[in-house]
Short mmCIF file of C-alpha atoms and ligand atoms in Angstrom, two decimals:
data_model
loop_
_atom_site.label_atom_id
_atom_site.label_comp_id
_atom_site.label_asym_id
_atom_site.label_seq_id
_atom_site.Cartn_x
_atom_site.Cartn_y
_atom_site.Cartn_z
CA UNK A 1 -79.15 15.78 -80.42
CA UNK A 2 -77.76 19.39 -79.32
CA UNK A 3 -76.93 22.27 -81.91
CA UNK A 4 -73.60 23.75 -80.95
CA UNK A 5 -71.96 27.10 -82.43
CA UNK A 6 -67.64 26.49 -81.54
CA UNK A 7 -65.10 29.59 -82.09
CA UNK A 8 -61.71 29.00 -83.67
CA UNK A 9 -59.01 30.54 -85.22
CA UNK A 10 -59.37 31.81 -88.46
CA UNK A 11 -58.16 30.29 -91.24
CA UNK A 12 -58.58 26.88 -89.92
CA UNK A 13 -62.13 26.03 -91.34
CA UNK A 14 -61.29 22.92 -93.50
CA UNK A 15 -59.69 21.00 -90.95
CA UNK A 16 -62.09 21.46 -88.21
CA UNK A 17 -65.19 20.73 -90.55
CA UNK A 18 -63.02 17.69 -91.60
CA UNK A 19 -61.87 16.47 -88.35
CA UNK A 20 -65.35 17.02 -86.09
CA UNK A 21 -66.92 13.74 -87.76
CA UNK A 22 -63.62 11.47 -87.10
CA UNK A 23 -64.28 12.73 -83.35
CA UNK A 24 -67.87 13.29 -82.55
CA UNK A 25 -71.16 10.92 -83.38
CA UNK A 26 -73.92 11.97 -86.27
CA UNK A 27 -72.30 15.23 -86.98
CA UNK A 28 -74.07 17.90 -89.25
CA UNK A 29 -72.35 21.13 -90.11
CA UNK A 30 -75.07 23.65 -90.84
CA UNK A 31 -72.88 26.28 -91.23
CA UNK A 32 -69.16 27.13 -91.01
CA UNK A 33 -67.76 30.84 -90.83
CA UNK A 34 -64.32 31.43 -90.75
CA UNK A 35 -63.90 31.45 -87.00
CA UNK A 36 -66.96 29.79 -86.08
CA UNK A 37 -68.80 26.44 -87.05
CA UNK A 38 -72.51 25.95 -86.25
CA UNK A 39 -73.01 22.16 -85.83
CA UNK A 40 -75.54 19.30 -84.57
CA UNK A 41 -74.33 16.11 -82.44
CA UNK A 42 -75.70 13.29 -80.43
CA UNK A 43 -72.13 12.86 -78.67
CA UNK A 44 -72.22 13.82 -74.87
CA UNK A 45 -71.93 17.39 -74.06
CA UNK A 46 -68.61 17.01 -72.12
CA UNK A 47 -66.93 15.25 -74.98
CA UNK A 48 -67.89 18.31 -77.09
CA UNK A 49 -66.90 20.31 -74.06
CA UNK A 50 -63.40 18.92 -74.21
CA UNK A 51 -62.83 19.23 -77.85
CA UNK A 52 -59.00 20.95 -78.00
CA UNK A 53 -59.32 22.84 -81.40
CA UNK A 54 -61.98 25.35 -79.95
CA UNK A 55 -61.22 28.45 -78.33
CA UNK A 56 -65.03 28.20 -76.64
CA UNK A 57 -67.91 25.88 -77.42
CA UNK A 58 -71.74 27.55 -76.93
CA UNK A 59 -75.08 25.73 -76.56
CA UNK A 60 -77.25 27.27 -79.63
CA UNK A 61 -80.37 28.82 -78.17
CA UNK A 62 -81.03 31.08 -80.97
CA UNK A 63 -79.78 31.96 -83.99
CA UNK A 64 -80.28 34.89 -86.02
CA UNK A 65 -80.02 35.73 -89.98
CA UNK A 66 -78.80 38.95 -90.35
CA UNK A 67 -80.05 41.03 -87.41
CA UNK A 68 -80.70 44.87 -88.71
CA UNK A 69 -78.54 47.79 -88.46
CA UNK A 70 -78.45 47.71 -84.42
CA UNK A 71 -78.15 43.99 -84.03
CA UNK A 72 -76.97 43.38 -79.97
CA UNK A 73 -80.56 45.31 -79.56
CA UNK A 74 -82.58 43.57 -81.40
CA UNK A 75 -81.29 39.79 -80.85
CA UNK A 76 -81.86 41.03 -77.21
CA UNK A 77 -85.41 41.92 -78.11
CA UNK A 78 -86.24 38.63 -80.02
CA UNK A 79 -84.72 36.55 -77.02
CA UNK A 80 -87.57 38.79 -75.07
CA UNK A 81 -90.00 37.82 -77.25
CA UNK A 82 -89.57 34.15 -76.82
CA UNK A 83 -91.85 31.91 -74.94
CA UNK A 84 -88.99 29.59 -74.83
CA UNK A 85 -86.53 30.89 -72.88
CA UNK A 86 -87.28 29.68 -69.19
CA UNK A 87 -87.47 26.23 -70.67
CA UNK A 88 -84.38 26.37 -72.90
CA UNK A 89 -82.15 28.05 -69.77
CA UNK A 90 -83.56 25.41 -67.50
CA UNK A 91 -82.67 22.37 -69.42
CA UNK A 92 -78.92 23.38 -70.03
CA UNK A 93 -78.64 24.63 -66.33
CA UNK A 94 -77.86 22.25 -63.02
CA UNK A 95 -79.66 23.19 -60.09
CA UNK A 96 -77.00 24.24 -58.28
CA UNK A 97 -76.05 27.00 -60.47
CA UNK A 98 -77.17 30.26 -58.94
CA UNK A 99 -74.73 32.90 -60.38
CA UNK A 100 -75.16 34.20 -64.54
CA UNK A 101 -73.97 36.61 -66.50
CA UNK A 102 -75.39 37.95 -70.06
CA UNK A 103 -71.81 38.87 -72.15
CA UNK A 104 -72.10 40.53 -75.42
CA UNK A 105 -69.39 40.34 -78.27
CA UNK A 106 -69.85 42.25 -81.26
CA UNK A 107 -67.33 41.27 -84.15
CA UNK A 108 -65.15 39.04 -81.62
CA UNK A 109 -65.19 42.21 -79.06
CA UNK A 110 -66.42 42.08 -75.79
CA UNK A 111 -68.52 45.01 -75.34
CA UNK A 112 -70.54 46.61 -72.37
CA UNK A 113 -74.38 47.22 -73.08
CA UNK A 114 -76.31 48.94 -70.83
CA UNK A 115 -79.80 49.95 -71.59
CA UNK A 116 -83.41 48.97 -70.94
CA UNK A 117 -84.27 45.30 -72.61
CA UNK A 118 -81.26 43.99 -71.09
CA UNK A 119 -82.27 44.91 -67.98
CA UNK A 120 -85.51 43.17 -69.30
CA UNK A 121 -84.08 40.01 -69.88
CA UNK A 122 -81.53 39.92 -67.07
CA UNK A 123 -84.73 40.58 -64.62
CA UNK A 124 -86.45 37.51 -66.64
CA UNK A 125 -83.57 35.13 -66.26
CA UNK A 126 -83.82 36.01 -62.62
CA UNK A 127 -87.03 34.44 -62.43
CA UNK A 128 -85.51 30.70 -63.19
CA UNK A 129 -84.39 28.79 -60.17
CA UNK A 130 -82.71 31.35 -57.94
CA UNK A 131 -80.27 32.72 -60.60
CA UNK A 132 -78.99 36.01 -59.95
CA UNK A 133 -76.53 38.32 -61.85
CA UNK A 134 -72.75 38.17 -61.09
CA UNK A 135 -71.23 39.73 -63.18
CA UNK A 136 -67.63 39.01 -61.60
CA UNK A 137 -68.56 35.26 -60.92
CA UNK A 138 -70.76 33.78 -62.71
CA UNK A 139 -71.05 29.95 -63.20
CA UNK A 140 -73.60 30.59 -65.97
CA UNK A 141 -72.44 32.45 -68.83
CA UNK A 142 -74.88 33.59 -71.71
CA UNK A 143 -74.12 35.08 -74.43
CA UNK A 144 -75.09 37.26 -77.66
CA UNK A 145 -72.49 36.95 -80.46
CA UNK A 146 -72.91 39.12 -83.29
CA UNK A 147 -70.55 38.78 -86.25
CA UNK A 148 -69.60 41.58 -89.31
CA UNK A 149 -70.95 39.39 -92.42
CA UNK A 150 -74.04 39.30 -90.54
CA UNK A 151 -74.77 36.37 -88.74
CA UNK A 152 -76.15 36.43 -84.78
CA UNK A 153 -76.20 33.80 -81.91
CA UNK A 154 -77.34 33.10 -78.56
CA UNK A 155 -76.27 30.68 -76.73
CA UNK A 156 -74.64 28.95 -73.40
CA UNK A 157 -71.04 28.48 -73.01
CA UNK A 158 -70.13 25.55 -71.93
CA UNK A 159 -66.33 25.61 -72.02
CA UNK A 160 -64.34 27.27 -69.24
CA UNK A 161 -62.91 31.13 -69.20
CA UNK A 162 -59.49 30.74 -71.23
CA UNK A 163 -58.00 33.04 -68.34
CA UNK A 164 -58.58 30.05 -65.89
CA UNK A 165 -57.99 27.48 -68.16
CA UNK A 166 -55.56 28.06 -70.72
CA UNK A 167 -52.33 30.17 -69.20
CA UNK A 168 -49.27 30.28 -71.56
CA UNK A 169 -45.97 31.84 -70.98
CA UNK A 170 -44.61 34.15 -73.56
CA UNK A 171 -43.76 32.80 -76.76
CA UNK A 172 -45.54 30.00 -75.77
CA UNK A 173 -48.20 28.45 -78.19
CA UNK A 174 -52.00 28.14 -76.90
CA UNK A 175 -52.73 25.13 -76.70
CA UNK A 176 -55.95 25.27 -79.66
CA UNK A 177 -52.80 26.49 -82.02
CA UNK A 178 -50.78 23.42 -81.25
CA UNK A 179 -53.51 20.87 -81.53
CA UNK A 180 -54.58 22.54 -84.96
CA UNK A 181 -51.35 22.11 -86.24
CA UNK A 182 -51.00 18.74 -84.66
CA UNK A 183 -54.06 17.55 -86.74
CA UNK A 184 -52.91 19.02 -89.92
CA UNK A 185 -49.95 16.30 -90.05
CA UNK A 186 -52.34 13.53 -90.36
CA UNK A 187 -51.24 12.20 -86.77
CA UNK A 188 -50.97 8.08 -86.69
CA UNK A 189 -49.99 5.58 -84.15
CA UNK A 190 -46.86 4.89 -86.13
CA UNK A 191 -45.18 8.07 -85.96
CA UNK A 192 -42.03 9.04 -85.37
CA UNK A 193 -42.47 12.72 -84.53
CA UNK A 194 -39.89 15.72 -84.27
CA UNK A 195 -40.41 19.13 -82.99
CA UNK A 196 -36.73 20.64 -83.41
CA UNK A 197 -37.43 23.86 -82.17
CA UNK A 198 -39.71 22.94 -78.90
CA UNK A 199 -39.39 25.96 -76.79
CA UNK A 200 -41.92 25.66 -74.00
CA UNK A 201 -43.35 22.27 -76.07
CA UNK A 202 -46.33 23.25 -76.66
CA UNK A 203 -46.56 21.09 -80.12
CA UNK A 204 -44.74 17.99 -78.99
CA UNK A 205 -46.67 18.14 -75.08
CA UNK A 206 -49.87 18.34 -77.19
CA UNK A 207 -48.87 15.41 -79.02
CA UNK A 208 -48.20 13.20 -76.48
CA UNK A 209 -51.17 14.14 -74.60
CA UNK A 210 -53.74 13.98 -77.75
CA UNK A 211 -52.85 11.96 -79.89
CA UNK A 212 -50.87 8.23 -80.15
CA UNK A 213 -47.53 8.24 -81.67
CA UNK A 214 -44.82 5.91 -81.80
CA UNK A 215 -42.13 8.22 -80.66
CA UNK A 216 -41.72 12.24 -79.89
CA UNK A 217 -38.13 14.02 -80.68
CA UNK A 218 -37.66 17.22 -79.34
CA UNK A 219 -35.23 19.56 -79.07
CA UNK A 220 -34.48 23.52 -79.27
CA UNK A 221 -30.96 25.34 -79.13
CA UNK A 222 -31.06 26.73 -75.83
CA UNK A 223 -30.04 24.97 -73.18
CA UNK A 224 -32.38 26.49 -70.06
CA UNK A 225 -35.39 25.99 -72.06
CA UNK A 226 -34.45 22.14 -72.96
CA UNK A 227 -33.67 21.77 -68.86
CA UNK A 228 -37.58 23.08 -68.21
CA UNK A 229 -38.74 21.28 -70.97
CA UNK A 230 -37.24 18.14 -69.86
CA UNK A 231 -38.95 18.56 -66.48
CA UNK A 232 -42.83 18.56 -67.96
CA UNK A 233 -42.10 15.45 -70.02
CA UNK A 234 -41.74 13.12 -66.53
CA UNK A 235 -45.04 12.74 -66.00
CA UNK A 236 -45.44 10.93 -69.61
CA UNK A 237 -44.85 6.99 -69.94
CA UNK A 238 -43.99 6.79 -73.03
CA UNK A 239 -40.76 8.54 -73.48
CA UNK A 240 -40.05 11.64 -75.07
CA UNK A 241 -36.84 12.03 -76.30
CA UNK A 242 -35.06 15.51 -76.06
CA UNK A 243 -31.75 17.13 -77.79
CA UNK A 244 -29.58 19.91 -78.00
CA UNK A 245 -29.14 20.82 -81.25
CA UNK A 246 -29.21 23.35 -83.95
CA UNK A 247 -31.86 22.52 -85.94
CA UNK A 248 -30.62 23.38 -89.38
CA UNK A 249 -27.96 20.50 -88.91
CA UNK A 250 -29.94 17.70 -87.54
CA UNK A 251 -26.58 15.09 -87.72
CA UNK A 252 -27.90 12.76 -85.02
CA UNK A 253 -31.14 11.87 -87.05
CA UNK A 254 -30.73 9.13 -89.73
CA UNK A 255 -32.03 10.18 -93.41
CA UNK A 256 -35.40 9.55 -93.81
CA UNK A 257 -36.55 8.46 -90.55
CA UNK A 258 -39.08 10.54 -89.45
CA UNK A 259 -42.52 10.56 -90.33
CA UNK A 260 -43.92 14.25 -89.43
CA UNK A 261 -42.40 17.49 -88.24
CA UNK A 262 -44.37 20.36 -86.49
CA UNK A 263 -42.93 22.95 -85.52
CA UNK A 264 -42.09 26.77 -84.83
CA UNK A 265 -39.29 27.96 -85.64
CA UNK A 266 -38.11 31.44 -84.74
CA UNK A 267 -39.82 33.99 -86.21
CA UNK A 268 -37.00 36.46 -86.75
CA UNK A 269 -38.45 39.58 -85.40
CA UNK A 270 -37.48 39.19 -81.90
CA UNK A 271 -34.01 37.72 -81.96
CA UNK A 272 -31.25 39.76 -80.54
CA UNK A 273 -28.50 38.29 -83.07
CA UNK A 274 -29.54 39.23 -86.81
CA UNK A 275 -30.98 36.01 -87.82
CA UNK A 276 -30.55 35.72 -91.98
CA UNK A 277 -33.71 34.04 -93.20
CA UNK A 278 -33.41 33.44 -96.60
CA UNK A 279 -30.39 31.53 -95.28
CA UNK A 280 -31.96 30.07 -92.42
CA UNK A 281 -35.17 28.85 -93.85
CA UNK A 282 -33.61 27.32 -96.78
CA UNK A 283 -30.93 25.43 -94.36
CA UNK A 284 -33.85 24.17 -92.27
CA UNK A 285 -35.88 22.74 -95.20
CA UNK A 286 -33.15 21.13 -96.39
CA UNK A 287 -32.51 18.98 -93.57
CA UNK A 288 -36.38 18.06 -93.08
CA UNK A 289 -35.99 16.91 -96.43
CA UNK A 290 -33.41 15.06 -95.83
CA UNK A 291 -34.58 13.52 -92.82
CA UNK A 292 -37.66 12.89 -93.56
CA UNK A 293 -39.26 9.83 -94.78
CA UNK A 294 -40.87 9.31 -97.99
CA UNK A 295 -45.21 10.59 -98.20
CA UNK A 296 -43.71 12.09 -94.52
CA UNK A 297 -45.11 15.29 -93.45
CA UNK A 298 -44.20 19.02 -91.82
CA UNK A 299 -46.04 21.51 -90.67
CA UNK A 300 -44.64 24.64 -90.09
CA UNK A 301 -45.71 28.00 -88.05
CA UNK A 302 -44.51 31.12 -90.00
CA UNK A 303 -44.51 34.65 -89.86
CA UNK A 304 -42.56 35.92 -93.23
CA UNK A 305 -44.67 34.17 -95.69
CA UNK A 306 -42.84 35.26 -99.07
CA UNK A 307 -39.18 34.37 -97.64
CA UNK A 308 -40.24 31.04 -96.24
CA UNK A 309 -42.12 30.30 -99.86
CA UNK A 310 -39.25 31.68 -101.70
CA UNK A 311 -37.06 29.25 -99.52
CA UNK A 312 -39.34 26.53 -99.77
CA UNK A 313 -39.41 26.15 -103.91
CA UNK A 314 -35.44 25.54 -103.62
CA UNK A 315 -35.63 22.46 -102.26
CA UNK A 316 -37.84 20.40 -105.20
CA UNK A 317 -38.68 17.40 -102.69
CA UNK A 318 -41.02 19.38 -100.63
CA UNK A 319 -44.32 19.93 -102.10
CA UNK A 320 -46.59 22.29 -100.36
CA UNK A 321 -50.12 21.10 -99.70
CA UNK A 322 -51.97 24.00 -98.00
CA UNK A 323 -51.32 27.37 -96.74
CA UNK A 324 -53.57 28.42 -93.73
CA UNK A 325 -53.94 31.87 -92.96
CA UNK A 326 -53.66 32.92 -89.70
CA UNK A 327 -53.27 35.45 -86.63
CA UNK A 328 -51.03 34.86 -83.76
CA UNK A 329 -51.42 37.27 -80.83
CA UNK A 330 -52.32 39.34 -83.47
CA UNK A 331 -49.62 39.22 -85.90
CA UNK A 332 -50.01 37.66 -89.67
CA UNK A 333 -49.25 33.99 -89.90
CA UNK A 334 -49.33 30.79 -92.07
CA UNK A 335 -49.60 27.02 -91.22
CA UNK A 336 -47.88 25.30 -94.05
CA UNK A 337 -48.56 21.50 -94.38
CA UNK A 338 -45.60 20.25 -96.84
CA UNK A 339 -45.12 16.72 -98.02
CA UNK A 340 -41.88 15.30 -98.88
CA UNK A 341 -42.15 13.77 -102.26
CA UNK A 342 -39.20 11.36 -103.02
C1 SAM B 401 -40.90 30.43 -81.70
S1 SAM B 401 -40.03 29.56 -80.49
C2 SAM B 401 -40.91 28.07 -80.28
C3 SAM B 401 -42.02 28.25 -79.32
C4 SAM B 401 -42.75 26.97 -79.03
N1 SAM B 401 -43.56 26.52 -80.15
C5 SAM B 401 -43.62 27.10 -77.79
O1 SAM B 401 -44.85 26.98 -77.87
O2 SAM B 401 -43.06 27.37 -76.73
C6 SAM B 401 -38.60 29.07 -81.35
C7 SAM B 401 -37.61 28.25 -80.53
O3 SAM B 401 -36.53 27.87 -81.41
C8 SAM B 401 -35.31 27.91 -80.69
N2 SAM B 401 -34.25 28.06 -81.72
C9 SAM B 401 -33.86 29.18 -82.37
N3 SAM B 401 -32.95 28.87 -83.31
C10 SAM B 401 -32.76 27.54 -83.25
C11 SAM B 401 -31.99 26.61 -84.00
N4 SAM B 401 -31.20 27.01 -85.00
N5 SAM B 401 -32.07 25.31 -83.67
C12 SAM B 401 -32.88 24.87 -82.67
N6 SAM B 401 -33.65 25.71 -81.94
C13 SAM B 401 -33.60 27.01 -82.23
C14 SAM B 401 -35.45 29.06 -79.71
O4 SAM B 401 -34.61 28.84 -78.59
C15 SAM B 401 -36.96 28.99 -79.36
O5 SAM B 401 -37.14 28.22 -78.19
#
């Protein structure tokens, strides 16, 4: 049994404390922050590793209850202090790891420390093995998280730099985004899925990787992104079946025959055409009422929260279920889950 400490994105607490149990063995939360979810499992480090919801996943070496007014110093000290810490290193660390780093975030900011105990403890970690700092390339990566309500952790990542592993193209979702909202529809084998405004695909190529489905729709208005999209859907064998379309007129889709929408539609800040979205949003909820099926579900990325709810309680068949609270690249957001009703 391991203790683990995950990040995610704010605002997404429920689901992940609801969903780690239906994925991982003998789960116990033992404490969940909004962003980050302390947690015991038996399940296999690499299937923990590999979880898609989590920005980065940590080994918990230490934790700390409200650290005093300089914290980074003195959860460095009490690391010092403990007899443990050759023992604890050694046990999460394969031999053939020779380069660490010690990385410090205070309130989800990477920060540079420099000062005496760290030294301390960097010299100390030396002493394990033949580990030596490098800083640029480190295969070992420990670090001190301190967050504002108080809480402090130690620990060893064990999921990859996002830089190397998780490179999106502008406008493009990250792929912990897309799986979130992915798992919010209640995903099951017997879907029929639509993503009407794919873009890149990061929803509906999340889908199909993740998660079983009977059959992905897909489609977006432009007609260059559709032709790139097309081209990372090959390597699936189960089809995925793309359009050109505009999704606020969905005519090729029969009434009430699909079972969840995800999407993201534009956001309306960007656009070079005025985009009207009172208009818009209402036009689009309309048809995903009308196309989909009864106890079906949507989940939609948005930006302008009061003009999508406005839009939203004009069309009486869609009920909303949750609002999640987000930030996307830094810019206010909400996950809507939505249920069609009759
Ligand atoms: C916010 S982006 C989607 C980004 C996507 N989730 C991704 O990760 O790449 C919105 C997409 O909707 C498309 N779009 C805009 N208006 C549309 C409409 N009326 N019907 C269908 N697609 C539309 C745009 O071309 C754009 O690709």
């Amino acid at each position: 049994m391991n203790t683990y400490f995950s990040t995610f994105i704010p605002g997404f607490s429920q689901i992940i404390q609801d969903s780690l149990p239906q994925i991982l063995e003998d789960v116990t939360v033992t404490l969940n922050l909004d962003g980050l979810i302390v947690y015991q499992t038996s399940s296999n480090p690499e299937k923990v590793k590999d979880l898609r919801f989590f920005n980065n996943t940590y080994i918990l070496l230490n934790k700390f209850e409200k650290p005093d007014h300089n914290p980074i110093e003195r959860m460095i000290y009490l690391v010092l202090q403990s007899p443990n810490l050759e023992a604890q290193i050694s046990e999460y660390t394969q031999n053939k790891t020779k380069g660490f780093r010690v990385v410090i975030s205070k309130e989800n900011q990477n920060i540079r420390v420099k000062n005496d105990i760290l030294i301390r403890l960097e010299e100390r970690i030396q002493k394990i093995r033949g580990l030596s700092v490098n800083k640029s390339k480190a295969s070992l990566e420990l670090w001190f998280l301190s967050r504002d309500e108080g809480h402090g952790f130690f620990g060893i990542r064990i999921t990859k730099p996002t830089i190397e592993d998780k490179k999106v193209e502008a406008g493009e979702l990250k792929p912990e985004l897309s799986h979130l909202l992915c798992l919010l529809s209640e995903p099951d084998r017997s879907d029929i899925f639509l993503d009407p405004f794919c873009g890149h695909g990061a929803i509906p190529l999340e889908r199909a990787s993740f998660f079983p489905y009977k059959q992905i729709l897909t489609g977006d208005m432009d007609p260059k992104t559709i032709d790139r999209f097309r081209l990372k859907t090959k390597k699936f064998t189960k089809k995925i079946v793309t359009g050109r379309w505009d999704a606020t007129n969905l005519h090729s889709f029969d009434d009430e025959s699909i079972t969840k929408i995800v999407t993201d539609p534009p956001w309306g800040f960007y656009t070079g055409k005025h985009l009207n979205l009172p208009v818009f949003y209402t036009k689009m909820l309309t048809e995903f009422s009308r196309v989909l099926k009864k106890d079906g579900i949507t989940v939609i990325l948005v930006a302008q929260k009061q003009i999508f709810e406005t839009a939203l309680k004009s069309v009486p068949s869609l009920l909303l279920v949750s609002r999640s609270d987000i930030l996307v690249s830094g810019k206010k957001a909400a996950a809507y889950k939505i249920k069609k009703s009759n």
